[in-house]
GROMACS .gro file of C-alpha atoms in nm:
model
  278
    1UNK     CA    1   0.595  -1.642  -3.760
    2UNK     CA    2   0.649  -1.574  -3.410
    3UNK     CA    3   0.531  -1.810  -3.076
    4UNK     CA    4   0.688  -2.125  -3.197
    5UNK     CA    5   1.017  -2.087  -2.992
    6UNK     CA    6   0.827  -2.215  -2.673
    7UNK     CA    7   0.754  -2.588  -2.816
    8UNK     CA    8   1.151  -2.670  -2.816
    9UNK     CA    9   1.199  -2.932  -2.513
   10UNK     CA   10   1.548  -2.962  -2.480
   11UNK     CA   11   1.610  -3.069  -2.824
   12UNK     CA   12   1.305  -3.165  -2.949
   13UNK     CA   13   0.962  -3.033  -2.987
   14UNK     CA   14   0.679  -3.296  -2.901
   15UNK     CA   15   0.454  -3.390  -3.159
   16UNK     CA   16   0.180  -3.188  -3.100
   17UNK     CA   17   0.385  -2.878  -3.118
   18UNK     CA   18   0.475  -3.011  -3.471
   19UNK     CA   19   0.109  -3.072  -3.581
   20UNK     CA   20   0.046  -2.728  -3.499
   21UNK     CA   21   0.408  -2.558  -3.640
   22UNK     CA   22   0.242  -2.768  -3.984
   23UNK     CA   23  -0.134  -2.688  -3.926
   24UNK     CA   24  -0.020  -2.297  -3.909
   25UNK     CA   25   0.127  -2.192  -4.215
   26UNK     CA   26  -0.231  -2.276  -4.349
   27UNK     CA   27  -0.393  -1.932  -4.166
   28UNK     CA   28  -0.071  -1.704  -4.161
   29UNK     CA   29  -0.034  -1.462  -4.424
   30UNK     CA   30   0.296  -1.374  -4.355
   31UNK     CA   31   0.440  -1.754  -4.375
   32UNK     CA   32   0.744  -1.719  -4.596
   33UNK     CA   33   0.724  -1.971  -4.933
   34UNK     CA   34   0.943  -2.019  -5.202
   35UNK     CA   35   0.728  -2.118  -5.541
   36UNK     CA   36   0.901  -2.346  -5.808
   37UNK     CA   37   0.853  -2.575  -6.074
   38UNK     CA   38   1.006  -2.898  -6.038
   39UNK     CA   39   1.240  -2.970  -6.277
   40UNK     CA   40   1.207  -3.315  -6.289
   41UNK     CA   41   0.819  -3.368  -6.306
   42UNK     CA   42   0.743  -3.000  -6.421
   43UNK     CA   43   0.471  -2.991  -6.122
   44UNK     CA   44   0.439  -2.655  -5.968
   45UNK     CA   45   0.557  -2.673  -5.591
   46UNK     CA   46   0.575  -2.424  -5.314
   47UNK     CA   47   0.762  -2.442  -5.026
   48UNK     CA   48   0.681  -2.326  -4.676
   49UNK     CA   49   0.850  -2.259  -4.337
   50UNK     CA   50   0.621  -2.406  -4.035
   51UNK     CA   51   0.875  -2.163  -3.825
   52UNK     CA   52   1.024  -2.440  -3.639
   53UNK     CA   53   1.369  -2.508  -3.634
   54UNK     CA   54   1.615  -2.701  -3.399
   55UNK     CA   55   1.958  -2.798  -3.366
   56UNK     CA   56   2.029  -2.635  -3.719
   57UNK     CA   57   1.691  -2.882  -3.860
   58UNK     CA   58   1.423  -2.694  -4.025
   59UNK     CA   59   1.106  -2.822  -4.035
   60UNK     CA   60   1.009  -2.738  -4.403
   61UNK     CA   61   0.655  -2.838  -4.580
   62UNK     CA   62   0.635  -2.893  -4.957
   63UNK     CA   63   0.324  -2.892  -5.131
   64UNK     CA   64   0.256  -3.023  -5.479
   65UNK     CA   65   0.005  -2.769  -5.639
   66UNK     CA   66  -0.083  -3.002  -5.884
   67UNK     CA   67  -0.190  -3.296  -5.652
   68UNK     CA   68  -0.244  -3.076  -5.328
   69UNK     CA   69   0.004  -3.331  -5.202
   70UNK     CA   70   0.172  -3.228  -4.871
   71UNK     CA   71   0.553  -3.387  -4.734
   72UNK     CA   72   0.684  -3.260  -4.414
   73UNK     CA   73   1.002  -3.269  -4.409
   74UNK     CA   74   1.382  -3.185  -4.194
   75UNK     CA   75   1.608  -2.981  -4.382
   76UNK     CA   76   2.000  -2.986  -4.198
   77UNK     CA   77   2.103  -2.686  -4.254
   78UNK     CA   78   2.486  -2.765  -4.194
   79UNK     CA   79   2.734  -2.822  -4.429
   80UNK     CA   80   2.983  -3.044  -4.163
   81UNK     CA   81   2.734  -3.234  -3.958
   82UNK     CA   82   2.465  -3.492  -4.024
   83UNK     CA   83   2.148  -3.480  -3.766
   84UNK     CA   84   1.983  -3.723  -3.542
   85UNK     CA   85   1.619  -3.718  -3.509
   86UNK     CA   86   1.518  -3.961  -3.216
   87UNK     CA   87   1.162  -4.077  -3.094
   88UNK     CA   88   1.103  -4.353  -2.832
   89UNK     CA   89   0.922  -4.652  -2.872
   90UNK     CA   90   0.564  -4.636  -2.806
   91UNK     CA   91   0.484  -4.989  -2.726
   92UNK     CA   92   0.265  -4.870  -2.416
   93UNK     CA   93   0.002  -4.755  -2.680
   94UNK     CA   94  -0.012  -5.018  -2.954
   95UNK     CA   95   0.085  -5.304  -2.657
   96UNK     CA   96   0.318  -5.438  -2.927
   97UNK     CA   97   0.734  -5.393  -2.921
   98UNK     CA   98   0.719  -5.110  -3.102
   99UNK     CA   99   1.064  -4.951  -3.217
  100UNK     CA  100   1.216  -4.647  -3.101
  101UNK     CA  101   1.425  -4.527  -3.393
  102UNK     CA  102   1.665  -4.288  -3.492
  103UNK     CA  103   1.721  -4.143  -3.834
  104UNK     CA  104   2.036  -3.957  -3.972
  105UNK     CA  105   1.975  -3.646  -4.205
  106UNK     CA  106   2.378  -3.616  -4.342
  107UNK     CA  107   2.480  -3.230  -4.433
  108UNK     CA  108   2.267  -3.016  -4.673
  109UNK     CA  109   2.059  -3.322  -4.737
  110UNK     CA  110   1.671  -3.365  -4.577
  111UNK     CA  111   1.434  -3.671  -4.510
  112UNK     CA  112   1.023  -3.661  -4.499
  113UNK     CA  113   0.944  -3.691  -4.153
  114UNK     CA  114   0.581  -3.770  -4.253
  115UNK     CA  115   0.553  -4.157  -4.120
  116UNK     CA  116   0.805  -4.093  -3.842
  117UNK     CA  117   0.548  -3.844  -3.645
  118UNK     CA  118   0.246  -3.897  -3.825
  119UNK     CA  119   0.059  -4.171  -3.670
  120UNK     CA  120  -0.259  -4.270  -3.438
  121UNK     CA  121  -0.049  -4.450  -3.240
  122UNK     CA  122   0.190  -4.175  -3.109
  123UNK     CA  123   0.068  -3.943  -2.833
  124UNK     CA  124   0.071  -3.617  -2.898
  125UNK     CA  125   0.379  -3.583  -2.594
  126UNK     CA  126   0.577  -3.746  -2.760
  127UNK     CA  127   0.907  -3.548  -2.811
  128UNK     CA  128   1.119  -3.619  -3.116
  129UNK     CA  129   1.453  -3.480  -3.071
  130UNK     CA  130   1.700  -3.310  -3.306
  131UNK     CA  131   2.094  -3.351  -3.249
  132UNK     CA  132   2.415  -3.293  -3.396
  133UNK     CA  133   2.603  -3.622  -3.457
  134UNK     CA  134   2.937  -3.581  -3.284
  135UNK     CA  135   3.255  -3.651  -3.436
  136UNK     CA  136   3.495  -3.793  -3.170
  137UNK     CA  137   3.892  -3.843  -3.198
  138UNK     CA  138   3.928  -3.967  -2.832
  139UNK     CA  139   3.710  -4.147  -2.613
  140UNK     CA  140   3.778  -4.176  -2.218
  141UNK     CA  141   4.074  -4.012  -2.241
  142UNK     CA  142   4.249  -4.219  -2.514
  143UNK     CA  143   4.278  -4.139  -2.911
  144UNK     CA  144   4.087  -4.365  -3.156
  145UNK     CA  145   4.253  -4.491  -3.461
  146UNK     CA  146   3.961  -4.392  -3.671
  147UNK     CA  147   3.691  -4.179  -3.652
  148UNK     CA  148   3.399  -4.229  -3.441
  149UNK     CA  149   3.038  -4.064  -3.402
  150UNK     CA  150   2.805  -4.052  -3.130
  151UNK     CA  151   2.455  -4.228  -3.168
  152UNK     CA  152   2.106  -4.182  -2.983
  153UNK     CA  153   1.870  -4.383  -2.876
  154UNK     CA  154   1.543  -4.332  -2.690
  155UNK     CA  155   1.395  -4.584  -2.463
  156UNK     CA  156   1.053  -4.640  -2.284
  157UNK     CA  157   0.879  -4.880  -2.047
  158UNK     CA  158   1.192  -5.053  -1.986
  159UNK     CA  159   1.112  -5.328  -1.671
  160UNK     CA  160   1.401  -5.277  -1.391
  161UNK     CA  161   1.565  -5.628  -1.347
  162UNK     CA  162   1.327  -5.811  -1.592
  163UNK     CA  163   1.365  -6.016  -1.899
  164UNK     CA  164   1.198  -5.787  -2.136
  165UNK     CA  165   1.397  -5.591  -2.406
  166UNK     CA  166   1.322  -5.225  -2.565
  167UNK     CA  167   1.384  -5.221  -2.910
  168UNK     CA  168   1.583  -4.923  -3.136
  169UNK     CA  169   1.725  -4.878  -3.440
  170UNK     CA  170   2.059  -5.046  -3.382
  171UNK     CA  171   2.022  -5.289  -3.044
  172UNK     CA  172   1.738  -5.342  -2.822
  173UNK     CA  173   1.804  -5.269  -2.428
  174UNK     CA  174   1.742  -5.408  -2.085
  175UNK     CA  175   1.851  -5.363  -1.732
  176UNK     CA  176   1.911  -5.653  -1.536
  177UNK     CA  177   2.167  -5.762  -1.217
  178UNK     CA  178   2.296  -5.423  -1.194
  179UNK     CA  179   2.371  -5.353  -1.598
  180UNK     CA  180   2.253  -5.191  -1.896
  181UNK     CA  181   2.235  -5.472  -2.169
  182UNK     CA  182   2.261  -5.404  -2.567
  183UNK     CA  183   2.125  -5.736  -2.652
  184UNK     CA  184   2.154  -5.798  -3.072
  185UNK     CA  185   2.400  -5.521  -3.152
  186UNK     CA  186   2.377  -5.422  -3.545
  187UNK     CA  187   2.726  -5.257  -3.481
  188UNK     CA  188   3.023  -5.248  -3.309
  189UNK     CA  189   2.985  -5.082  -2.993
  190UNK     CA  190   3.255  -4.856  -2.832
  191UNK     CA  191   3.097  -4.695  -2.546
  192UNK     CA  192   2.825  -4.407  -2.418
  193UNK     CA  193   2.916  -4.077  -2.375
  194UNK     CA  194   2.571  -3.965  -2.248
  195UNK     CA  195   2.275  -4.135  -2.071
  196UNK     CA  196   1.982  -4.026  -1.864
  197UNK     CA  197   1.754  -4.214  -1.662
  198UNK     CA  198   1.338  -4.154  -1.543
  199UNK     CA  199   1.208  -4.408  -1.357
  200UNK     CA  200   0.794  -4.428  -1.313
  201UNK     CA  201   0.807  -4.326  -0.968
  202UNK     CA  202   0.998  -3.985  -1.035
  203UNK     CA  203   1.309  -4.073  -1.002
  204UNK     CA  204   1.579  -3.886  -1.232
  205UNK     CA  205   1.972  -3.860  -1.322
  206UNK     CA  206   2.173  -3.849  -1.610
  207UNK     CA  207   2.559  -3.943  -1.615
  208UNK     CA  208   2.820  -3.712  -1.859
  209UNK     CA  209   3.106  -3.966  -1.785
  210UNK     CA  210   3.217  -4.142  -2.102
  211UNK     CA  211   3.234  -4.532  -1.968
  212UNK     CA  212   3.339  -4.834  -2.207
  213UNK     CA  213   3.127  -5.122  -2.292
  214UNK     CA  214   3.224  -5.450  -2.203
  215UNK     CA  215   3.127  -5.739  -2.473
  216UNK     CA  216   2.912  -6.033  -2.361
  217UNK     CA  217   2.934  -6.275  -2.639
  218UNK     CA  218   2.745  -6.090  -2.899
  219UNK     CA  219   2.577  -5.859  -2.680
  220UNK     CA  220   2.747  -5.566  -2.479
  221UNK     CA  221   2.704  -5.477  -2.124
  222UNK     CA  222   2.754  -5.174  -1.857
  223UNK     CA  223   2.745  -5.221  -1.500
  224UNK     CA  224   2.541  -4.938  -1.330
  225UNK     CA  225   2.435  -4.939  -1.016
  226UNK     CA  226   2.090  -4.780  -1.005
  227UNK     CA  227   1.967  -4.870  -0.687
  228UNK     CA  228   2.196  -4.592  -0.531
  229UNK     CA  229   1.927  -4.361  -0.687
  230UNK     CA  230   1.654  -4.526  -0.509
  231UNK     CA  231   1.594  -4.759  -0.844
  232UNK     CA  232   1.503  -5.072  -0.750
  233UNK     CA  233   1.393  -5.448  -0.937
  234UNK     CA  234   1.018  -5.424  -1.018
  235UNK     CA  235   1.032  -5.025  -1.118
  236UNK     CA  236   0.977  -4.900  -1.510
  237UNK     CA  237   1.270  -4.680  -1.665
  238UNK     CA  238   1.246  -4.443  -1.957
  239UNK     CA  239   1.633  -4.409  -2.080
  240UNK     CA  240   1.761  -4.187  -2.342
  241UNK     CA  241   2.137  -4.278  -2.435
  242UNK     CA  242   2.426  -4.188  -2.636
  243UNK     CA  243   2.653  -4.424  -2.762
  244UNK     CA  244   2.984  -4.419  -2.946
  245UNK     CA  245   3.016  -4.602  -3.281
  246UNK     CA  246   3.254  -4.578  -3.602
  247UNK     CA  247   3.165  -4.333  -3.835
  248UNK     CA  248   3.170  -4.623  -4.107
  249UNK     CA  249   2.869  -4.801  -3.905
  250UNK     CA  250   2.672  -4.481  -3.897
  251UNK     CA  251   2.693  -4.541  -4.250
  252UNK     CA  252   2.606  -4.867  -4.241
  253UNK     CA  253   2.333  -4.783  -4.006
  254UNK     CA  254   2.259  -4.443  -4.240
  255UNK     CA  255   2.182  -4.751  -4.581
  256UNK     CA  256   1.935  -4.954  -4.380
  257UNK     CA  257   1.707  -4.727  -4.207
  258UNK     CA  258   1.379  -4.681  -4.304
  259UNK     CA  259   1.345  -4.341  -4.471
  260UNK     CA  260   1.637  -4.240  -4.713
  261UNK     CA  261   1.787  -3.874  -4.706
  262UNK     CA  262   1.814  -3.665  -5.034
  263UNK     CA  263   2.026  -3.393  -5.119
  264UNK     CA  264   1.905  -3.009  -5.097
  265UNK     CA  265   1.791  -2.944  -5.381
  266UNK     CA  266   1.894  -2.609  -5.566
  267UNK     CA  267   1.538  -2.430  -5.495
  268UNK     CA  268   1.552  -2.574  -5.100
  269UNK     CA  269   1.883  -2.403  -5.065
  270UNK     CA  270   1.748  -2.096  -5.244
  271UNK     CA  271   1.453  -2.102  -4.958
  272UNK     CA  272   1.700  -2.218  -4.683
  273UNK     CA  273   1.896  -1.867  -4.806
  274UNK     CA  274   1.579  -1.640  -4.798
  275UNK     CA  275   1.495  -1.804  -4.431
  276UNK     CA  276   1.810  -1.667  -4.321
  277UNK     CA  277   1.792  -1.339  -4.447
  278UNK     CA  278   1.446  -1.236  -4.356
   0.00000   0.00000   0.00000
């Protein structure tokens, strides 16, 4: 199932590459497929490997050959780490505040993927990313006292030293007076590890440097000078961004989102084993 390496970006593969990674498996022969009944419904089912896979996430479709039913799905492969899949909002299409939202996959579980890609509304350029959630024991050079997990976000269309907010799954951002602004937190922040800027008029940087939030009230703020970049008030940022959270609010997080994982199932493990030895 060759010529599908080339649509990773990064970590992600836009969506167009994944409508035709799905599209495919229905002309090649030599698409491997695992055929089982369901032991819960009895339906016969047949699993099949578009021949995508990133950051240990296999992008698996399941067909029902009783209903001709199709779910696409993301199968994480590891058994220590769950997966982030992250798209951007894509409010500059629908002209409403659309989210940009992040779902966790926990190990040797999956989700359906279906609703999260599938839709008029998303160009097909649009990247969805896979990543490994980090585990993290220190954070700018200091130990925690529990565990903590890193958290992405994606951000578009965000107005440079406006009013207007970009929402995601856990806190909707802005930049104004010089500062990144995580306006109605749905957890407690500890800081970004990661970010990466684009601004509209080709502008682009990323910072590595772990940096601590500082809390506004309810909100949480970090000062970052963008104008040094050439980033000025009136300018449009995309922003993709890591941030730092305890692992028991990625749970938290993990129970409210809007598609649930499920556990591997003893047939998608016996398929995940026959991908690996092929």
């Amino acid at each position: 199932m060759g010529g599908f390496l080339d649509v990773i970006v990064g970590a992600g593969a836009t969506i167009g590459k994944i409508f035709s990674a799905v599209s495919s498996i229905v002309s090649q022969e030599n698409t491997l497929t695992h055929s089982y009944v369901d032991k819960v419904t009895g339906e016969n089912k047949v699993l099949n490997s578009t021949g995508l896979s990133i950051a240990g996430g296999d992008f698996i479709v399941e067909k029902n050959q009783n209903t001709g039913e199709e779910v696409h799905e993301i199968f994480n492969t590891s058994s220590d780490n769950s997966l982030l899949v992250t798209r951007s909002n894509v409010d500059e299409v629908t002209g409403s505040a659309a989210i940009g939202e992040t779902l966790q996959i926990p190990a040797t579980q999956k989700i359906s993927i279906d609703g999260f890609y599938n839709n008029a509304h998303y160009p097909l350029e649009t990247v969805i990313e896979v990543t490994p959630q980090q585990k993290l024991q220190s954070f700018v050079g200091a130990t925690l006292s529990s565990e903590h997990v890193t958290y992405m976000g994606r951000f578009k269309n965000i107005p440079v030293g406006g009013p207007e907010m970009k929402s995601g799954s856990y806190f909707q951002l802005a930049y104004q007076n010089g500062a990144f602004i995580f306006v109605n937190p749905m957890v407690t922040l500890l800081g970004v590890s990661y970010f990466e800027v684009s601004s509209h008029n080709g502008v682009y940087f990323r910072n590595t440097t772990e940096m601590a939030l500082s809390s506004k009230g309810a909100n949480y703020e970090l000062t970052y000078d963008l104008s040094k970049y050439g980033v000025k008030d009136g300018d449009t940022i995309d922003v993709g961004m890591t941030v730092v959270i305890e692992s028991n609010n990625a749970q938290q997080l993990l129970n409210q989102q809007s598609i649930q994982p499920k556990p591997l199932t003893e047939d998608d493990k016996i398929f995940l084993s026959q991908l690996r030895n092929k």
